[in-house]
Amino acid sequence: MVWAWSGRGTGELSRKIHRYVRREVLRDGDRPRAILLNNWEATYFDFDEDKIVSLFDGARDLGMELFLLDDGWFGSKHPRDDDSQGLGDWQTDPRKLPNGLEVLPRKAGEKGLRFGLWFEPEMVNPRSELFEQHPDWLIQQPKREMQLQRNQMVLDLANPDAREFAFRVLHDTLCANPGISYVKWDCNRYLTQPGSPSLGRDRQSHLQVEYVRALYGIMERLAELHPGVEVMMCSGGGGRVDYGAMRFAHELWPSDMTDPVKRIFIQWGYSFFYPAMAVANHVTRWGKRPLKFAFDVAMSGRLGMDMDVDKLCCGDRAFARSAIEAYKGIREVVQFGELYRLESPYDGGRSSLMYLRAERAVVFAYSPSEAPAAPLRLKGLDPERRYHVREINLPLGSRGVRRTVEGRSLMETGLPLPAFGPFGSGVYEVVPEP
């Protein structure tokens, strides 16, 4: 159990929890998180070495720092061309990557990028060599037909051999490829028919406890042996975000829903329990929202992109480059600052929040629909100081809001904001006068 108390509402409560999580839960909670490009929504399973390497150039051009190769890089006899086969066979697919996996971290490094890789080590497809060789390694109940979810089953981690296999999947790959510095740890189905061939008849009720203990044991060994490798907990989007699992990770994937309109609500909920540095937010094409709106929403956490940057038009590419540069300028305020939730997305057409660090603040305001012009009251500032307010992440050529205001006025009267149309948004930097 984790207990916290506040005499001044949920804002103070979550700020206390954020400090605790950065200090006691997250790995490297004092280190800024990198800006990431993921290939999943750019290519899905359809890629080869040339395509992935081409994305490196786009990532570097936009100012990215880390590239993540997602699902689909493995399988020989049963190549991972869709989600129906290959899970469990963690050898590089020779058709997609004829030069092996090791060439990709090297080529990414030549472009100034770190390299990350997707794993789902606890899972197996029936169409896999692992299943053919070890059908007894699966969680299952005797005399019952297997129930597949996403065409896959779960390895019985209560079985020492299956547990060692899951550990070796990651450990051996990381040892053979020291250029990999990031892992996306996925888990895309939950347990059904909870039976363990490795446990006795009188210990079947122990399975789910033994499974979690074994899983945490694997994660702990990997963290000790590969301390420089960052881990994202994905688990189908939104799973394994408990503080127990997150002791072994750096960040979480809050949801597979990446439409920024939905993400405003999703990220608002997570903000009660996790600091922004732990919440991975990616700019995607889901919902077909304006690119600025998508960036503004994603910039309030750990920023990333999940799209084919080769297909961006010149204007979108220029804006994305500018937005990433703007995020670098506010990253430490967002990732380490104290959070103040200002306007709830559940209460009206506009929602807003701000981060404050060393008297420097960053304010985010979003409007999924329409919102009239109205002042936005800030919090946490010094009422006696004057602050320069500057709108950032603007469309190229725009000027936006610029003013100098006393802290007391910003908190009592508010920062005047214009009317927002559907999918309108603004990001404002608030800096005290010297």
mmCIF file with all atom_site columns, C-alpha atoms in Angstrom, residues 187-336:
data_model
loop_
_atom_site.group_PDB
_atom_site.id
_atom_site.type_symbol
_atom_site.label_atom_id
_atom_site.label_alt_id
_atom_site.label_comp_id
_atom_site.label_asym_id
_atom_site.label_entity_id
_atom_site.label_seq_id
_atom_site.pdbx_PDB_ins_code
_atom_site.Cartn_x
_atom_site.Cartn_y
_atom_site.Cartn_z
_atom_site.occupancy
_atom_site.B_iso_or_equiv
_atom_site.pdbx_formal_charge
_atom_site.auth_seq_id
_atom_site.auth_comp_id
_atom_site.auth_asym_id
_atom_site.auth_atom_id
_atom_site.pdbx_PDB_model_num
ATOM 1   C CA . CYS A 1 187 ? 1.775  -8.296  -23.055 1.00 0.00 ? 187 CYS A CA 1
ATOM 2   C CA . ASN A 1 188 ? -1.303 -8.451  -25.255 1.00 0.00 ? 188 ASN A CA 1
ATOM 3   C CA . ARG A 1 189 ? -3.620 -10.855 -23.524 1.00 0.00 ? 189 ARG A CA 1
ATOM 4   C CA . TYR A 1 190 ? -4.831 -11.684 -20.029 1.00 0.00 ? 190 TYR A CA 1
ATOM 5   C CA . LEU A 1 191 ? -5.020 -15.044 -18.303 1.00 0.00 ? 191 LEU A CA 1
ATOM 6   C CA . THR A 1 192 ? -7.885 -17.428 -18.994 1.00 0.00 ? 192 THR A CA 1
ATOM 7   C CA . GLN A 1 193 ? -8.164 -21.128 -18.112 1.00 0.00 ? 193 GLN A CA 1
ATOM 8   C CA . PRO A 1 194 ? -5.597 -20.599 -15.324 1.00 0.00 ? 194 PRO A CA 1
ATOM 9   C CA . GLY A 1 195 ? -3.898 -23.948 -15.035 1.00 0.00 ? 195 GLY A CA 1
ATOM 10  C CA . SER A 1 196 ? -0.232 -24.795 -14.658 1.00 0.00 ? 196 SER A CA 1
ATOM 11  C CA . PRO A 1 197 ? 1.183  -28.099 -15.911 1.00 0.00 ? 197 PRO A CA 1
ATOM 12  C CA . SER A 1 198 ? 4.217  -27.420 -13.706 1.00 0.00 ? 198 SER A CA 1
ATOM 13  C CA . LEU A 1 199 ? 2.330  -27.082 -10.419 1.00 0.00 ? 199 LEU A CA 1
ATOM 14  C CA . GLY A 1 200 ? 0.786  -30.002 -8.577  1.00 0.00 ? 200 GLY A CA 1
ATOM 15  C CA . ARG A 1 201 ? -2.965 -30.547 -8.352  1.00 0.00 ? 201 ARG A CA 1
ATOM 16  C CA . ASP A 1 202 ? -3.003 -29.101 -4.830  1.00 0.00 ? 202 ASP A CA 1
ATOM 17  C CA . ARG A 1 203 ? -1.157 -25.917 -5.883  1.00 0.00 ? 203 ARG A CA 1
ATOM 18  C CA . GLN A 1 204 ? -3.207 -24.757 -8.877  1.00 0.00 ? 204 GLN A CA 1
ATOM 19  C CA . SER A 1 205 ? -4.637 -21.874 -6.845  1.00 0.00 ? 205 SER A CA 1
ATOM 20  C CA . HIS A 1 206 ? -1.075 -20.547 -6.488  1.00 0.00 ? 206 HIS A CA 1
ATOM 21  C CA . LEU A 1 207 ? -0.588 -19.909 -10.209 1.00 0.00 ? 207 LEU A CA 1
ATOM 22  C CA . GLN A 1 208 ? -1.437 -16.236 -10.497 1.00 0.00 ? 208 GLN A CA 1
ATOM 23  C CA . VAL A 1 209 ? 0.647  -15.310 -7.461  1.00 0.00 ? 209 VAL A CA 1
ATOM 24  C CA . GLU A 1 210 ? 3.567  -17.454 -8.627  1.00 0.00 ? 210 GLU A CA 1
ATOM 25  C CA . TYR A 1 211 ? 3.279  -15.961 -12.105 1.00 0.00 ? 211 TYR A CA 1
ATOM 26  C CA . VAL A 1 212 ? 3.644  -12.383 -10.879 1.00 0.00 ? 212 VAL A CA 1
ATOM 27  C CA . ARG A 1 213 ? 6.505  -13.301 -8.540  1.00 0.00 ? 213 ARG A CA 1
ATOM 28  C CA . ALA A 1 214 ? 8.299  -15.000 -11.421 1.00 0.00 ? 214 ALA A CA 1
ATOM 29  C CA . LEU A 1 215 ? 7.662  -12.062 -13.748 1.00 0.00 ? 215 LEU A CA 1
ATOM 30  C CA . TYR A 1 216 ? 9.021  -9.560  -11.245 1.00 0.00 ? 216 TYR A CA 1
ATOM 31  C CA . GLY A 1 217 ? 12.021 -11.831 -10.725 1.00 0.00 ? 217 GLY A CA 1
ATOM 32  C CA . ILE A 1 218 ? 12.777 -11.728 -14.457 1.00 0.00 ? 218 ILE A CA 1
ATOM 33  C CA . MET A 1 219 ? 12.393 -7.963  -14.555 1.00 0.00 ? 219 MET A CA 1
ATOM 34  C CA . GLU A 1 220 ? 14.621 -7.506  -11.511 1.00 0.00 ? 220 GLU A CA 1
ATOM 35  C CA . ARG A 1 221 ? 17.395 -9.673  -12.991 1.00 0.00 ? 221 ARG A CA 1
ATOM 36  C CA . LEU A 1 222 ? 17.278 -7.748  -16.245 1.00 0.00 ? 222 LEU A CA 1
ATOM 37  C CA . ALA A 1 223 ? 17.385 -4.382  -14.458 1.00 0.00 ? 223 ALA A CA 1
ATOM 38  C CA . GLU A 1 224 ? 20.461 -5.504  -12.509 1.00 0.00 ? 224 GLU A CA 1
ATOM 39  C CA . LEU A 1 225 ? 22.259 -6.962  -15.529 1.00 0.00 ? 225 LEU A CA 1
ATOM 40  C CA . HIS A 1 226 ? 21.304 -4.205  -18.000 1.00 0.00 ? 226 HIS A CA 1
ATOM 41  C CA . PRO A 1 227 ? 21.072 -1.018  -15.937 1.00 0.00 ? 227 PRO A CA 1
ATOM 42  C CA . GLY A 1 228 ? 21.546 1.205   -18.992 1.00 0.00 ? 228 GLY A CA 1
ATOM 43  C CA . VAL A 1 229 ? 18.536 -0.187  -20.856 1.00 0.00 ? 229 VAL A CA 1
ATOM 44  C CA . GLU A 1 230 ? 15.311 1.780   -20.425 1.00 0.00 ? 230 GLU A CA 1
ATOM 45  C CA . VAL A 1 231 ? 11.992 -0.087  -20.261 1.00 0.00 ? 231 VAL A CA 1
ATOM 46  C CA . MET A 1 232 ? 8.490  0.936   -21.298 1.00 0.00 ? 232 MET A CA 1
ATOM 47  C CA . MET A 1 233 ? 5.658  -1.063  -19.771 1.00 0.00 ? 233 MET A CA 1
ATOM 48  C CA . CYS A 1 234 ? 3.101  -1.470  -22.536 1.00 0.00 ? 234 CYS A CA 1
ATOM 49  C CA . SER A 1 235 ? 0.883  -4.495  -21.825 1.00 0.00 ? 235 SER A CA 1
ATOM 50  C CA . GLY A 1 236 ? -1.738 -3.905  -24.480 1.00 0.00 ? 236 GLY A CA 1
ATOM 51  C CA . GLY A 1 237 ? -1.905 -0.229  -23.563 1.00 0.00 ? 237 GLY A CA 1
ATOM 52  C CA . GLY A 1 238 ? -2.779 0.611   -19.974 1.00 0.00 ? 238 GLY A CA 1
ATOM 53  C CA . GLY A 1 239 ? -1.677 -2.641  -18.333 1.00 0.00 ? 239 GLY A CA 1
ATOM 54  C CA . ARG A 1 240 ? 1.026  -3.137  -15.695 1.00 0.00 ? 240 ARG A CA 1
ATOM 55  C CA . VAL A 1 241 ? 0.928  0.458   -14.590 1.00 0.00 ? 241 VAL A CA 1
ATOM 56  C CA . ASP A 1 242 ? 0.870  -0.497  -10.901 1.00 0.00 ? 242 ASP A CA 1
ATOM 57  C CA . TYR A 1 243 ? 3.714  0.789   -8.759  1.00 0.00 ? 243 TYR A CA 1
ATOM 58  C CA . GLY A 1 244 ? 4.933  -2.782  -8.255  1.00 0.00 ? 244 GLY A CA 1
ATOM 59  C CA . ALA A 1 245 ? 5.636  -3.428  -11.932 1.00 0.00 ? 245 ALA A CA 1
ATOM 60  C CA . MET A 1 246 ? 6.854  0.116   -12.515 1.00 0.00 ? 246 MET A CA 1
ATOM 61  C CA . ARG A 1 247 ? 9.753  -0.389  -10.100 1.00 0.00 ? 247 ARG A CA 1
ATOM 62  C CA . PHE A 1 248 ? 11.434 -2.114  -13.052 1.00 0.00 ? 248 PHE A CA 1
ATOM 63  C CA . ALA A 1 249 ? 10.530 0.417   -15.744 1.00 0.00 ? 249 ALA A CA 1
ATOM 64  C CA . HIS A 1 250 ? 11.087 4.007   -16.763 1.00 0.00 ? 250 HIS A CA 1
ATOM 65  C CA . GLU A 1 251 ? 7.734  4.803   -18.344 1.00 0.00 ? 251 GLU A CA 1
ATOM 66  C CA . LEU A 1 252 ? 4.353  3.386   -19.267 1.00 0.00 ? 252 LEU A CA 1
ATOM 67  C CA . TRP A 1 253 ? 2.185  3.260   -22.359 1.00 0.00 ? 253 TRP A CA 1
ATOM 68  C CA . PRO A 1 254 ? -1.142 4.601   -21.085 1.00 0.00 ? 254 PRO A CA 1
ATOM 69  C CA . SER A 1 255 ? -3.401 3.355   -23.877 1.00 0.00 ? 255 SER A CA 1
ATOM 70  C CA . ASP A 1 256 ? -3.410 2.092   -27.452 1.00 0.00 ? 256 ASP A CA 1
ATOM 71  C CA . MET A 1 257 ? -5.938 4.875   -28.131 1.00 0.00 ? 257 MET A CA 1
ATOM 72  C CA . THR A 1 258 ? -3.808 7.730   -29.475 1.00 0.00 ? 258 THR A CA 1
ATOM 73  C CA . ASP A 1 259 ? -6.500 10.096  -30.812 1.00 0.00 ? 259 ASP A CA 1
ATOM 74  C CA . PRO A 1 260 ? -5.446 13.313  -29.022 1.00 0.00 ? 260 PRO A CA 1
ATOM 75  C CA . VAL A 1 261 ? -9.062 14.149  -28.142 1.00 0.00 ? 261 VAL A CA 1
ATOM 76  C CA . LYS A 1 262 ? -9.291 10.895  -26.164 1.00 0.00 ? 262 LYS A CA 1
ATOM 77  C CA . ARG A 1 263 ? -5.762 11.320  -24.856 1.00 0.00 ? 263 ARG A CA 1
ATOM 78  C CA . ILE A 1 264 ? -6.671 14.564  -23.098 1.00 0.00 ? 264 ILE A CA 1
ATOM 79  C CA . PHE A 1 265 ? -8.962 12.525  -20.826 1.00 0.00 ? 265 PHE A CA 1
ATOM 80  C CA . ILE A 1 266 ? -6.605 9.543   -20.568 1.00 0.00 ? 266 ILE A CA 1
ATOM 81  C CA . GLN A 1 267 ? -3.620 11.685  -19.610 1.00 0.00 ? 267 GLN A CA 1
ATOM 82  C CA . TRP A 1 268 ? -5.745 13.683  -17.169 1.00 0.00 ? 268 TRP A CA 1
ATOM 83  C CA . GLY A 1 269 ? -6.584 10.470  -15.325 1.00 0.00 ? 269 GLY A CA 1
ATOM 84  C CA . TYR A 1 270 ? -3.007 9.245   -15.215 1.00 0.00 ? 270 TYR A CA 1
ATOM 85  C CA . SER A 1 271 ? -1.861 12.620  -13.874 1.00 0.00 ? 271 SER A CA 1
ATOM 86  C CA . PHE A 1 272 ? -3.352 11.791  -10.476 1.00 0.00 ? 272 PHE A CA 1
ATOM 87  C CA . PHE A 1 273 ? -0.883 8.940   -9.987  1.00 0.00 ? 273 PHE A CA 1
ATOM 88  C CA . TYR A 1 274 ? 2.091  9.438   -12.324 1.00 0.00 ? 274 TYR A CA 1
ATOM 89  C CA . PRO A 1 275 ? 4.392  12.340  -13.173 1.00 0.00 ? 275 PRO A CA 1
ATOM 90  C CA . ALA A 1 276 ? 4.516  13.429  -16.811 1.00 0.00 ? 276 ALA A CA 1
ATOM 91  C CA . MET A 1 277 ? 7.925  11.840  -17.407 1.00 0.00 ? 277 MET A CA 1
ATOM 92  C CA . ALA A 1 278 ? 6.387  8.384   -16.923 1.00 0.00 ? 278 ALA A CA 1
ATOM 93  C CA . VAL A 1 279 ? 3.540  8.785   -19.426 1.00 0.00 ? 279 VAL A CA 1
ATOM 94  C CA . ALA A 1 280 ? 4.519  8.093   -23.055 1.00 0.00 ? 280 ALA A CA 1
ATOM 95  C CA . ASN A 1 281 ? 2.498  10.271  -25.443 1.00 0.00 ? 281 ASN A CA 1
ATOM 96  C CA . HIS A 1 282 ? 2.859  9.792   -29.199 1.00 0.00 ? 282 HIS A CA 1
ATOM 97  C CA . VAL A 1 283 ? 1.755  12.003  -32.063 1.00 0.00 ? 283 VAL A CA 1
ATOM 98  C CA . THR A 1 284 ? -0.154 9.809   -34.529 1.00 0.00 ? 284 THR A CA 1
ATOM 99  C CA . ARG A 1 285 ? -2.731 10.126  -37.305 1.00 0.00 ? 285 ARG A CA 1
ATOM 100 C CA . TRP A 1 286 ? -5.528 8.637   -35.184 1.00 0.00 ? 286 TRP A CA 1
ATOM 101 C CA . GLY A 1 287 ? -8.597 10.823  -35.416 1.00 0.00 ? 287 GLY A CA 1
ATOM 102 C CA . LYS A 1 288 ? -7.000 12.833  -38.249 1.00 0.00 ? 288 LYS A CA 1
ATOM 103 C CA . ARG A 1 289 ? -6.590 15.822  -35.937 1.00 0.00 ? 289 ARG A CA 1
ATOM 104 C CA . PRO A 1 290 ? -4.494 18.904  -36.777 1.00 0.00 ? 290 PRO A CA 1
ATOM 105 C CA . LEU A 1 291 ? -0.798 18.250  -36.262 1.00 0.00 ? 291 LEU A CA 1
ATOM 106 C CA . LYS A 1 292 ? -0.383 21.164  -33.850 1.00 0.00 ? 292 LYS A CA 1
ATOM 107 C CA . PHE A 1 293 ? -3.243 19.911  -31.676 1.00 0.00 ? 293 PHE A CA 1
ATOM 108 C CA . ALA A 1 294 ? -1.713 16.411  -31.615 1.00 0.00 ? 294 ALA A CA 1
ATOM 109 C CA . PHE A 1 295 ? 1.701  17.792  -30.658 1.00 0.00 ? 295 PHE A CA 1
ATOM 110 C CA . ASP A 1 296 ? 0.350  20.111  -27.969 1.00 0.00 ? 296 ASP A CA 1
ATOM 111 C CA . VAL A 1 297 ? -1.468 17.216  -26.294 1.00 0.00 ? 297 VAL A CA 1
ATOM 112 C CA . ALA A 1 298 ? 1.529  14.880  -26.538 1.00 0.00 ? 298 ALA A CA 1
ATOM 113 C CA . MET A 1 299 ? 4.010  17.494  -25.273 1.00 0.00 ? 299 MET A CA 1
ATOM 114 C CA . SER A 1 300 ? 2.431  17.440  -21.816 1.00 0.00 ? 300 SER A CA 1
ATOM 115 C CA . GLY A 1 301 ? 4.172  14.094  -21.137 1.00 0.00 ? 301 GLY A CA 1
ATOM 116 C CA . ARG A 1 302 ? 7.043  12.138  -22.666 1.00 0.00 ? 302 ARG A CA 1
ATOM 117 C CA . LEU A 1 303 ? 6.874  13.174  -26.307 1.00 0.00 ? 303 LEU A CA 1
ATOM 118 C CA . GLY A 1 304 ? 7.126  10.720  -29.184 1.00 0.00 ? 304 GLY A CA 1
ATOM 119 C CA . MET A 1 305 ? 5.825  10.132  -32.692 1.00 0.00 ? 305 MET A CA 1
ATOM 120 C CA . ASP A 1 306 ? 4.339  7.064   -34.307 1.00 0.00 ? 306 ASP A CA 1
ATOM 121 C CA . MET A 1 307 ? 3.989  7.727   -38.032 1.00 0.00 ? 307 MET A CA 1
ATOM 122 C CA . ASP A 1 308 ? 5.835  7.458   -41.332 1.00 0.00 ? 308 ASP A CA 1
ATOM 123 C CA . VAL A 1 309 ? 7.852  10.666  -41.261 1.00 0.00 ? 309 VAL A CA 1
ATOM 124 C CA . ASP A 1 310 ? 8.935  10.000  -44.863 1.00 0.00 ? 310 ASP A CA 1
ATOM 125 C CA . LYS A 1 311 ? 5.364  10.779  -45.910 1.00 0.00 ? 311 LYS A CA 1
ATOM 126 C CA . LEU A 1 312 ? 5.039  14.122  -44.119 1.00 0.00 ? 312 LEU A CA 1
ATOM 127 C CA . CYS A 1 313 ? 4.546  17.070  -46.460 1.00 0.00 ? 313 CYS A CA 1
ATOM 128 C CA . CYS A 1 314 ? 7.111  19.874  -46.303 1.00 0.00 ? 314 CYS A CA 1
ATOM 129 C CA . GLY A 1 315 ? 4.901  22.043  -44.094 1.00 0.00 ? 315 GLY A CA 1
ATOM 130 C CA . ASP A 1 316 ? 4.137  19.269  -41.604 1.00 0.00 ? 316 ASP A CA 1
ATOM 131 C CA . ARG A 1 317 ? 7.777  18.236  -41.510 1.00 0.00 ? 317 ARG A CA 1
ATOM 132 C CA . ALA A 1 318 ? 8.847  21.793  -40.748 1.00 0.00 ? 318 ALA A CA 1
ATOM 133 C CA . PHE A 1 319 ? 6.223  22.121  -38.015 1.00 0.00 ? 319 PHE A CA 1
ATOM 134 C CA . ALA A 1 320 ? 7.170  18.776  -36.454 1.00 0.00 ? 320 ALA A CA 1
ATOM 135 C CA . ARG A 1 321 ? 10.822 19.817  -36.397 1.00 0.00 ? 321 ARG A CA 1
ATOM 136 C CA . SER A 1 322 ? 9.889  23.105  -34.740 1.00 0.00 ? 322 SER A CA 1
ATOM 137 C CA . ALA A 1 323 ? 7.599  21.391  -32.205 1.00 0.00 ? 323 ALA A CA 1
ATOM 138 C CA . ILE A 1 324 ? 10.302 18.931  -31.175 1.00 0.00 ? 324 ILE A CA 1
ATOM 139 C CA . GLU A 1 325 ? 12.753 21.772  -30.728 1.00 0.00 ? 325 GLU A CA 1
ATOM 140 C CA . ALA A 1 326 ? 10.180 23.632  -28.620 1.00 0.00 ? 326 ALA A CA 1
ATOM 141 C CA . TYR A 1 327 ? 9.653  20.542  -26.462 1.00 0.00 ? 327 TYR A CA 1
ATOM 142 C CA . LYS A 1 328 ? 13.373 20.250  -25.804 1.00 0.00 ? 328 LYS A CA 1
ATOM 143 C CA . GLY A 1 329 ? 13.226 23.769  -24.413 1.00 0.00 ? 329 GLY A CA 1
ATOM 144 C CA . ILE A 1 330 ? 10.487 22.899  -21.904 1.00 0.00 ? 330 ILE A CA 1
ATOM 145 C CA . ARG A 1 331 ? 11.213 19.188  -21.335 1.00 0.00 ? 331 ARG A CA 1
ATOM 146 C CA . GLU A 1 332 ? 12.690 19.506  -17.853 1.00 0.00 ? 332 GLU A CA 1
ATOM 147 C CA . VAL A 1 333 ? 9.828  21.726  -16.662 1.00 0.00 ? 333 VAL A CA 1
ATOM 148 C CA . VAL A 1 334 ? 7.264  19.206  -17.946 1.00 0.00 ? 334 VAL A CA 1
ATOM 149 C CA . GLN A 1 335 ? 9.044  16.058  -16.799 1.00 0.00 ? 335 GLN A CA 1
ATOM 150 C CA . PHE A 1 336 ? 10.258 17.311  -13.396 1.00 0.00 ? 336 PHE A CA 1
#
